[in-house]
Amino acid sequence: MLEGKVAMLTPHGDPLGRIGEPDIGGQCVYVRELAARLASDGIGVVALTRDRGQGRPREEPIAPGAKVVRIPCGPQGFVPKEELFPYLDEFAERSRPYLKGAGVIHSHYWDGGYVAGRVQDGRLWIHTSHSLGKLKRASLPDEGRYRYAGRIEIETEVYTECDRVIALTRRERDDLVSLYGVPREKIAVIPPGVDVRRFRPSGDKGRLRGKVGFPLDRPVVFSLGRLDERKGFDLLFRAAAEVIQGSPGLRPLFVLSAGTGHPNERRERERLEGLVEELGIGEWVWWLGVIPEHELPAYYEAADLFVLPSRYEPFGIALLEAMACGVPVVATVHGGPSEIIEPGEEGILVDPTDTRSLARAIVELLGDPGRREEMGRKARERVVAEFSWEMVARKVRKLYSEDA
Ligand code: F6P
């Protein structure tokens, strides 16, 4: 039985952070939306995150009954999630007072899992990974560049000690079993959701002219995400060069929205700009910074196609958002998207490391407005039927109510 409130542990990801700022991504949307839906069902939620020293209040409501508490630890200011480990014990100690009355601990990512291991004190402990270290390491062209051993060791410990693991896809469940030896019965598959009321097509694309930060006089291939090698934007640009050379009549514009607040992101942006220059496709590429969340639906709707070219994508909340806005998608076959779209129905699945097939899929859809329209309609229908946050919250709530 679920007793008391739920404490979410999300040290690097402030659920009320501005999406696109360093280390503020899909996990934050997940915690924020889930917390709000649980609270509206009468389950109190406190989400504990690290205070980044940006002058934000110590406590801030997410929704009635759900709040975020910012815990100061380590040096003042932003610390990249890869460098947070030395401060997590302090985070755990300072979190304790806020855990009073919590019957369930729900930890997020390996940093949250590590903290949960220190403070759970016999409470029901649920963990969501959001991304698996072993898969991320394997997906990067140069494995040795980052050190993953510590992260993987912590992940392994968390899976052993927690009561239940939430996998976002069946594929992630299978990876948890085969790569980390997690017992299958310990894993519940619960996909994340999308706010289908906010992310919806307005039905009047014409009104978007001048409201989005790119021109609408050419077909737009839109992509968005963190500037991380895993996201595969280099692959998208290589495919773009093939599209431009192979189908000059299409005249597409490749629009990429991404933040550059993190040193790794700035490095990746430089690398990508170098590639765009080398490929000679500068006039076909349009760079955008972070788009405020409330403006995002218009950007998705204004696009003709959304592409998610990740080398590995645990889930891809942006994919759901685009689909909810009625946009057809070309998405990576590596990871969660294969459980979100039926190939040929709502979009096309490709292996983006094969840039020729990525280019082919883009050309195929850009050249066929009727098919795009039908796929966009089906995309919206699918998301509404299967991926609302209300459904997610119902399933998570059931898990919280199970005895360990
Ligand atoms: O920090 C932003 C974020 O996208 C989180 O939403 C997510 O949990 C994490 O990064 C995944 O990071 P990585 O690719 O390093 O495993």
Short mmCIF file of C-alpha atoms and ligand atoms in Angstrom, two decimals:
data_model
loop_
_atom_site.label_atom_id
_atom_site.label_comp_id
_atom_site.label_asym_id
_atom_site.label_seq_id
_atom_site.Cartn_x
_atom_site.Cartn_y
_atom_site.Cartn_z
CA MET A 1 0.00 0.00 0.00
CA LEU A 2 1.18 3.49 -0.79
CA GLU A 3 1.63 5.42 2.45
CA GLY A 4 2.69 9.03 2.75
CA LYS A 5 4.22 11.10 0.05
CA VAL A 6 6.62 10.16 -2.73
CA ALA A 7 10.15 11.58 -2.78
CA MET A 8 11.71 11.89 -6.24
CA LEU A 9 15.49 12.12 -6.30
CA THR A 10 16.82 13.92 -9.36
CA PRO A 11 20.12 15.56 -8.37
CA HIS A 12 21.34 16.86 -11.75
CA GLY A 13 17.96 17.51 -13.34
CA ASP A 14 15.84 20.29 -11.86
CA PRO A 15 12.25 19.47 -12.90
CA LEU A 16 11.49 23.18 -13.16
CA GLY A 17 14.70 23.96 -15.04
CA ARG A 18 14.52 25.56 -18.47
CA ILE A 19 14.59 22.73 -20.98
CA GLY A 20 17.72 22.92 -23.09
CA GLU A 21 19.87 24.48 -20.37
CA PRO A 22 22.83 22.30 -19.48
CA ASP A 23 21.68 18.93 -18.13
CA ILE A 24 18.02 19.94 -18.25
CA GLY A 25 16.34 17.52 -20.58
CA GLY A 26 13.78 14.76 -20.94
CA GLN A 27 14.31 13.53 -17.39
CA CYS A 28 13.19 16.90 -16.02
CA VAL A 29 10.04 16.86 -18.14
CA TYR A 30 9.38 13.31 -16.92
CA VAL A 31 9.72 14.20 -13.23
CA ARG A 32 7.75 17.44 -13.57
CA GLU A 33 4.84 15.95 -15.50
CA LEU A 34 4.67 12.74 -13.48
CA ALA A 35 4.80 14.66 -10.19
CA ALA A 36 1.99 16.97 -11.34
CA ARG A 37 -0.25 14.08 -12.41
CA LEU A 38 0.42 12.09 -9.23
CA ALA A 39 -0.36 15.13 -7.13
CA SER A 40 -3.63 15.70 -8.95
CA ASP A 41 -4.46 12.10 -7.98
CA GLY A 42 -3.87 13.00 -4.33
CA ILE A 43 -0.30 11.70 -3.98
CA GLY A 44 2.00 14.31 -2.47
CA VAL A 45 5.36 14.59 -4.23
CA VAL A 46 8.59 16.26 -3.19
CA ALA A 47 11.29 16.32 -5.89
CA LEU A 48 14.79 16.88 -4.57
CA THR A 49 17.35 18.38 -6.89
CA ARG A 50 20.70 20.13 -6.55
CA ASP A 51 20.59 23.90 -6.13
CA ARG A 52 22.54 25.35 -9.04
CA GLY A 53 22.82 28.71 -7.30
CA GLN A 54 20.83 30.59 -9.95
CA GLY A 55 18.88 32.48 -7.33
CA ARG A 56 15.86 30.22 -7.62
CA PRO A 57 13.85 29.63 -4.44
CA ARG A 58 14.76 26.78 -2.09
CA GLU A 59 11.24 25.40 -2.56
CA GLU A 60 8.96 25.90 -5.54
CA PRO A 61 5.58 24.35 -6.36
CA ILE A 62 5.34 22.13 -9.45
CA ALA A 63 1.57 21.83 -9.06
CA PRO A 64 -0.77 21.81 -6.06
CA GLY A 65 0.55 18.94 -3.91
CA ALA A 66 3.92 18.64 -5.67
CA LYS A 67 7.01 20.74 -5.12
CA VAL A 68 10.66 20.88 -5.93
CA VAL A 69 13.22 21.40 -3.16
CA ARG A 70 16.69 22.62 -4.16
CA ILE A 71 19.46 21.20 -2.02
CA PRO A 72 22.75 23.10 -1.92
CA CYS A 73 25.78 20.83 -2.13
CA GLY A 74 29.33 21.09 -3.38
CA PRO A 75 30.53 24.27 -5.04
CA GLN A 76 28.11 27.06 -5.88
CA GLY A 77 26.82 27.15 -9.43
CA PHE A 78 26.38 24.59 -12.15
CA VAL A 79 28.32 21.32 -12.00
CA PRO A 80 28.01 18.99 -15.03
CA LYS A 81 26.31 15.73 -14.15
CA GLU A 82 29.46 13.79 -15.04
CA GLU A 83 31.26 15.63 -12.23
CA LEU A 84 28.61 15.46 -9.53
CA PHE A 85 29.66 12.24 -7.84
CA PRO A 86 31.96 13.78 -5.16
CA TYR A 87 29.03 15.83 -3.83
CA LEU A 88 26.31 13.18 -3.77
CA ASP A 89 26.93 12.03 -0.19
CA GLU A 90 26.43 15.61 0.93
CA PHE A 91 23.30 15.80 -1.21
CA ALA A 92 22.01 12.65 0.51
CA GLU A 93 22.64 13.97 4.02
CA ARG A 94 21.01 17.31 3.28
CA SER A 95 18.02 15.56 1.70
CA ARG A 96 17.12 13.58 4.82
CA PRO A 97 14.92 16.21 6.52
CA TYR A 98 12.74 16.42 3.40
CA LEU A 99 12.19 12.69 3.32
CA LYS A 100 10.15 12.61 6.52
CA GLY A 101 6.76 11.15 5.75
CA ALA A 102 7.84 9.70 2.40
CA GLY A 103 6.73 6.10 1.95
CA VAL A 104 8.24 5.76 -1.52
CA ILE A 105 11.56 6.88 -2.98
CA HIS A 106 11.61 7.21 -6.75
CA SER A 107 15.15 7.81 -7.99
CA HIS A 108 16.19 9.01 -11.44
CA TYR A 109 19.40 8.34 -13.37
CA TRP A 110 22.50 6.90 -11.70
CA ASP A 111 23.07 10.01 -9.54
CA GLY A 112 19.56 9.80 -8.06
CA GLY A 113 20.00 6.05 -7.63
CA TYR A 114 23.22 6.54 -5.71
CA VAL A 115 21.55 9.00 -3.34
CA ALA A 116 18.54 6.70 -2.89
CA GLY A 117 20.88 3.91 -1.79
CA ARG A 118 22.08 6.18 1.04
CA VAL A 119 18.69 7.43 2.25
CA GLN A 120 16.07 4.82 1.47
CA ASP A 121 16.02 3.33 5.00
CA GLY A 122 13.70 0.47 4.14
CA ARG A 123 11.21 2.52 2.12
CA LEU A 124 9.89 1.20 -1.18
CA TRP A 125 12.54 2.20 -3.74
CA ILE A 126 11.68 2.56 -7.42
CA HIS A 127 14.32 3.55 -9.95
CA THR A 128 14.10 4.94 -13.49
CA SER A 129 17.41 4.99 -15.41
CA HIS A 130 16.57 7.37 -18.29
CA SER A 131 19.80 6.24 -19.99
CA LEU A 132 22.08 3.25 -19.54
CA GLY A 133 25.82 3.82 -19.18
CA LYS A 134 26.76 0.61 -20.98
CA LEU A 135 24.66 1.52 -24.02
CA LYS A 136 25.82 5.09 -24.11
CA ARG A 137 29.45 3.99 -23.96
CA ALA A 138 28.93 1.47 -26.73
CA SER A 139 27.13 3.97 -28.98
CA LEU A 140 29.92 6.53 -29.02
CA PRO A 141 32.45 6.42 -31.84
CA ASP A 142 35.30 6.97 -29.40
CA GLU A 143 34.50 4.95 -26.28
CA GLY A 144 37.60 5.94 -24.38
CA ARG A 145 36.86 9.64 -24.32
CA TYR A 146 34.71 9.57 -21.21
CA ARG A 147 35.11 7.41 -18.17
CA TYR A 148 32.05 5.27 -17.65
CA ALA A 149 33.33 2.61 -15.24
CA GLY A 150 32.21 4.50 -12.10
CA ARG A 151 28.76 5.22 -13.52
CA ILE A 152 28.26 1.62 -14.57
CA GLU A 153 29.33 0.31 -11.18
CA ILE A 154 26.82 2.58 -9.46
CA GLU A 155 24.07 1.60 -11.93
CA THR A 156 24.75 -2.08 -11.21
CA GLU A 157 24.56 -1.50 -7.45
CA VAL A 158 21.33 0.49 -7.79
CA TYR A 159 19.65 -2.28 -9.82
CA THR A 160 20.69 -4.85 -7.22
CA GLU A 161 19.48 -2.86 -4.23
CA CYS A 162 16.32 -1.12 -5.39
CA ASP A 163 12.90 -2.80 -5.23
CA ARG A 164 11.67 -2.15 -8.77
CA VAL A 165 13.11 -0.66 -11.94
CA ILE A 166 10.99 1.23 -14.44
CA ALA A 167 12.17 0.64 -18.01
CA LEU A 168 10.87 3.13 -20.55
CA THR A 169 10.64 0.51 -23.29
CA ARG A 170 10.63 -3.27 -23.69
CA ARG A 171 13.98 -2.89 -25.36
CA GLU A 172 15.37 -1.15 -22.28
CA ARG A 173 14.00 -3.96 -20.13
CA ASP A 174 15.81 -6.50 -22.27
CA ASP A 175 19.02 -4.45 -22.08
CA LEU A 176 18.74 -4.25 -18.30
CA VAL A 177 18.41 -8.02 -18.19
CA SER A 178 21.18 -8.86 -20.64
CA LEU A 179 23.71 -6.12 -19.86
CA TYR A 180 23.25 -5.66 -16.13
CA GLY A 181 21.73 -9.00 -15.08
CA VAL A 182 18.60 -7.38 -13.60
CA PRO A 183 15.94 -10.05 -12.90
CA ARG A 184 13.16 -9.64 -15.46
CA GLU A 185 10.43 -9.71 -12.84
CA LYS A 186 11.98 -6.74 -11.09
CA ILE A 187 11.36 -4.53 -14.14
CA ALA A 188 8.11 -2.78 -15.08
CA VAL A 189 7.88 -1.32 -18.58
CA ILE A 190 6.18 2.09 -18.43
CA PRO A 191 6.79 4.53 -21.30
CA PRO A 192 6.84 8.25 -20.60
CA GLY A 193 4.17 10.52 -21.98
CA VAL A 194 3.47 13.85 -23.59
CA ASP A 195 1.06 16.63 -22.73
CA VAL A 196 -1.31 16.10 -25.63
CA ARG A 197 -3.31 19.23 -24.79
CA ARG A 198 -0.28 21.50 -25.03
CA PHE A 199 1.42 19.65 -27.89
CA ARG A 200 -1.26 19.68 -30.55
CA PRO A 201 -1.58 21.01 -34.09
CA SER A 202 -3.37 24.32 -34.34
CA GLY A 203 -4.62 23.26 -37.76
CA ASP A 204 -3.57 26.57 -39.26
CA LYS A 205 0.02 26.33 -40.42
CA GLY A 206 -0.29 29.60 -42.29
CA ARG A 207 -0.54 31.53 -39.04
CA LEU A 208 2.90 30.31 -38.01
CA ARG A 209 4.71 32.48 -40.57
CA GLY A 210 6.78 34.98 -38.67
CA LYS A 211 6.06 33.23 -35.36
CA VAL A 212 8.83 30.66 -35.62
CA GLY A 213 12.53 31.40 -35.92
CA PHE A 214 13.05 29.97 -39.40
CA PRO A 215 11.69 30.79 -42.86
CA LEU A 216 8.74 28.81 -44.13
CA ASP A 217 9.33 29.19 -47.84
CA ARG A 218 11.24 25.90 -48.07
CA PRO A 219 10.47 22.41 -46.74
CA VAL A 220 11.75 22.22 -43.16
CA VAL A 221 13.45 19.19 -41.66
CA PHE A 222 13.47 19.87 -37.93
CA SER A 223 15.56 18.31 -35.23
CA LEU A 224 16.11 19.15 -31.61
CA GLY A 225 18.12 17.79 -28.73
CA ARG A 226 21.18 17.99 -26.57
CA LEU A 227 24.45 18.57 -28.41
CA ASP A 228 25.92 15.21 -27.49
CA GLU A 229 27.63 12.86 -29.92
CA ARG A 230 25.08 10.20 -28.98
CA LYS A 231 22.33 12.33 -30.54
CA GLY A 232 23.80 11.81 -34.02
CA PHE A 233 23.46 15.32 -35.46
CA ASP A 234 26.68 14.74 -37.43
CA LEU A 235 24.89 11.83 -39.09
CA LEU A 236 21.94 14.08 -39.92
CA PHE A 237 24.23 16.62 -41.59
CA ARG A 238 25.96 13.91 -43.60
CA ALA A 239 22.55 12.69 -44.72
CA ALA A 240 21.56 16.31 -45.47
CA ALA A 241 24.50 16.60 -47.86
CA GLU A 242 23.29 13.49 -49.67
CA VAL A 243 19.73 14.84 -49.87
CA ILE A 244 20.96 18.15 -51.25
CA GLN A 245 23.19 16.53 -53.85
CA GLY A 246 20.77 13.79 -54.83
CA SER A 247 17.54 15.82 -54.93
CA PRO A 248 18.39 19.45 -55.70
CA GLY A 249 14.76 20.23 -56.52
CA LEU A 250 13.64 19.73 -52.91
CA ARG A 251 15.55 22.73 -51.47
CA PRO A 252 15.08 21.65 -47.84
CA LEU A 253 16.16 23.61 -44.81
CA PHE A 254 17.66 21.56 -41.97
CA VAL A 255 16.81 23.29 -38.70
CA LEU A 256 18.55 22.23 -35.50
CA SER A 257 17.56 23.62 -32.10
CA ALA A 258 20.01 22.99 -29.27
CA GLY A 259 21.54 24.80 -26.30
CA THR A 260 25.23 25.54 -25.90
CA GLY A 261 25.38 26.31 -22.19
CA HIS A 262 27.52 23.28 -21.32
CA PRO A 263 31.20 23.08 -22.30
CA ASN A 264 30.58 19.68 -23.96
CA GLU A 265 27.75 21.23 -25.98
CA ARG A 266 29.95 24.09 -27.13
CA ARG A 267 32.59 21.59 -28.22
CA GLU A 268 30.01 19.54 -30.09
CA ARG A 269 28.59 22.65 -31.79
CA GLU A 270 32.07 23.60 -33.01
CA ARG A 271 32.61 20.09 -34.30
CA LEU A 272 29.26 20.19 -36.12
CA GLU A 273 29.89 23.62 -37.58
CA GLY A 274 33.21 22.34 -38.91
CA LEU A 275 31.41 19.41 -40.48
CA VAL A 276 28.75 21.63 -42.09
CA GLU A 277 31.50 23.72 -43.61
CA GLU A 278 33.42 20.70 -44.79
CA LEU A 279 30.26 19.33 -46.40
CA GLY A 280 29.54 22.71 -47.98
CA ILE A 281 25.91 22.75 -46.79
CA GLY A 282 25.94 25.98 -44.76
CA GLU A 283 23.09 27.59 -46.68
CA TRP A 284 20.85 24.58 -46.05
CA VAL A 285 21.40 24.55 -42.28
CA TRP A 286 19.62 26.83 -39.81
CA TRP A 287 20.86 26.91 -36.20
CA LEU A 288 18.49 27.76 -33.39
CA GLY A 289 19.20 28.01 -29.68
CA VAL A 290 16.89 26.63 -27.05
CA ILE A 291 13.23 27.21 -27.88
CA PRO A 292 11.09 28.15 -24.85
CA GLU A 293 8.82 25.22 -24.06
CA HIS A 294 5.59 27.17 -24.61
CA GLU A 295 6.68 28.02 -28.17
CA LEU A 296 7.73 24.50 -29.08
CA PRO A 297 4.38 23.23 -30.41
CA ALA A 298 4.44 25.95 -33.11
CA TYR A 299 7.95 24.95 -34.17
CA TYR A 300 7.03 21.31 -34.48
CA GLU A 301 3.89 22.14 -36.40
CA ALA A 302 5.76 24.46 -38.76
CA ALA A 303 8.14 21.65 -39.71
CA ASP A 304 7.45 19.27 -42.58
CA LEU A 305 9.39 16.49 -40.97
CA PHE A 306 10.98 15.75 -37.59
CA VAL A 307 14.18 13.71 -37.52
CA LEU A 308 15.67 11.96 -34.48
CA PRO A 309 19.04 10.68 -35.71
CA SER A 310 20.46 9.34 -32.40
CA ARG A 311 23.09 6.64 -32.32
CA TYR A 312 21.15 5.42 -29.29
CA GLU A 313 17.95 6.88 -27.87
CA PRO A 314 16.50 5.46 -24.64
CA PHE A 315 13.13 6.93 -25.48
CA GLY A 316 12.98 10.32 -27.16
CA ILE A 317 10.33 12.55 -25.58
CA ALA A 318 10.88 15.06 -28.42
CA LEU A 319 9.68 12.39 -30.81
CA LEU A 320 6.39 12.11 -28.93
CA GLU A 321 6.04 15.90 -28.87
CA ALA A 322 6.53 16.17 -32.62
CA MET A 323 4.05 13.36 -33.25
CA ALA A 324 1.52 14.97 -30.92
CA CYS A 325 1.79 18.09 -33.10
CA GLY A 326 0.86 16.03 -36.15
CA VAL A 327 4.32 15.86 -37.70
CA PRO A 328 5.62 12.72 -39.44
CA VAL A 329 8.98 11.49 -38.16
CA VAL A 330 12.13 9.78 -39.31
CA ALA A 331 13.65 8.18 -36.23
CA THR A 332 16.55 6.03 -35.22
CA VAL A 333 16.03 2.31 -35.01
CA HIS A 334 18.46 2.19 -32.06
CA GLY A 335 16.48 2.29 -28.83
CA GLY A 336 12.96 3.32 -27.91
CA PRO A 337 11.50 4.82 -31.11
CA SER A 338 10.76 1.39 -32.57
CA GLU A 339 8.19 1.00 -29.79
CA ILE A 340 6.61 4.34 -30.51
CA ILE A 341 6.13 4.24 -34.25
CA GLU A 342 4.96 1.57 -36.61
CA PRO A 343 7.29 1.92 -39.61
CA GLY A 344 5.44 3.28 -42.61
CA GLU A 345 2.47 4.34 -40.49
CA GLU A 346 3.50 7.35 -38.40
CA GLY A 347 6.98 7.69 -39.83
CA ILE A 348 10.05 5.80 -40.94
CA LEU A 349 12.66 4.00 -38.83
CA VAL A 350 16.26 4.00 -40.01
CA ASP A 351 19.74 3.18 -38.85
CA PRO A 352 21.17 6.71 -38.92
CA THR A 353 24.76 5.46 -39.03
CA ASP A 354 23.80 4.40 -42.56
CA THR A 355 23.46 8.00 -43.72
CA ARG A 356 22.37 6.91 -47.18
CA SER A 357 19.23 5.28 -45.81
CA LEU A 358 18.60 8.28 -43.57
CA ALA A 359 18.84 10.52 -46.65
CA ARG A 360 16.53 8.19 -48.59
CA ALA A 361 13.86 8.34 -45.88
CA ILE A 362 14.02 12.15 -45.77
CA VAL A 363 13.71 12.42 -49.57
CA GLU A 364 10.89 9.89 -49.62
CA LEU A 365 8.78 11.90 -47.21
CA LEU A 366 9.70 15.39 -48.37
CA GLY A 367 8.68 14.40 -51.87
CA ASP A 368 5.24 13.14 -50.85
CA PRO A 369 3.05 15.74 -49.07
CA GLY A 370 0.00 13.45 -49.10
CA ARG A 371 1.87 10.70 -47.29
CA ARG A 372 3.29 13.18 -44.80
CA GLU A 373 -0.15 14.46 -44.00
CA GLU A 374 -1.52 10.99 -43.44
CA MET A 375 1.44 9.97 -41.31
CA GLY A 376 1.16 13.16 -39.25
CA ARG A 377 -2.50 12.45 -38.57
CA LYS A 378 -1.75 8.88 -37.51
CA ALA A 379 1.15 10.10 -35.37
CA ARG A 380 -1.14 12.37 -33.38
CA GLU A 381 -3.76 9.62 -33.02
CA ARG A 382 -1.21 7.13 -31.74
CA VAL A 383 0.23 9.45 -29.16
CA VAL A 384 -3.18 10.46 -27.85
CA ALA A 385 -4.22 6.81 -27.59
CA GLU A 386 -1.08 5.47 -25.93
CA PHE A 387 1.17 8.12 -24.43
CA SER A 388 -0.68 10.58 -22.26
CA TRP A 389 0.83 11.46 -18.86
CA GLU A 390 -2.43 10.46 -17.20
CA MET A 391 -1.87 6.89 -18.40
CA VAL A 392 1.73 6.95 -17.28
CA ALA A 393 0.81 8.25 -13.82
CA ARG A 394 -1.81 5.53 -13.41
CA LYS A 395 0.73 2.81 -14.11
CA VAL A 396 3.42 4.35 -11.88
CA ARG A 397 0.92 4.81 -9.10
CA LYS A 398 0.05 1.13 -9.27
CA LEU A 399 3.73 0.27 -8.92
CA TYR A 400 4.06 2.53 -5.86
CA SER A 401 1.17 0.69 -4.27
CA GLU A 402 2.74 -2.74 -4.62
CA ASP A 403 4.51 -4.25 -1.67
CA ALA A 404 8.20 -4.74 -2.32
O1 F6P B 1 20.91 15.88 -18.53
C1 F6P B 1 19.98 15.87 -19.51
C2 F6P B 1 19.67 14.47 -19.84
O2 F6P B 1 19.15 14.43 -21.15
C3 F6P B 1 18.67 13.80 -18.90
O3 F6P B 1 17.39 14.12 -19.26
C4 F6P B 1 19.01 12.35 -19.04
O4 F6P B 1 18.66 11.66 -17.92
C5 F6P B 1 20.48 12.38 -19.25
O5 F6P B 1 20.79 13.64 -19.79
C6 F6P B 1 21.04 11.32 -20.16
O6 F6P B 1 22.42 11.51 -20.21
P1 F6P B 1 23.46 10.52 -20.89
O7 F6P B 1 23.23 10.55 -22.33
O8 F6P B 1 24.77 11.13 -20.50
O9 F6P B 1 23.29 9.20 -20.29
#
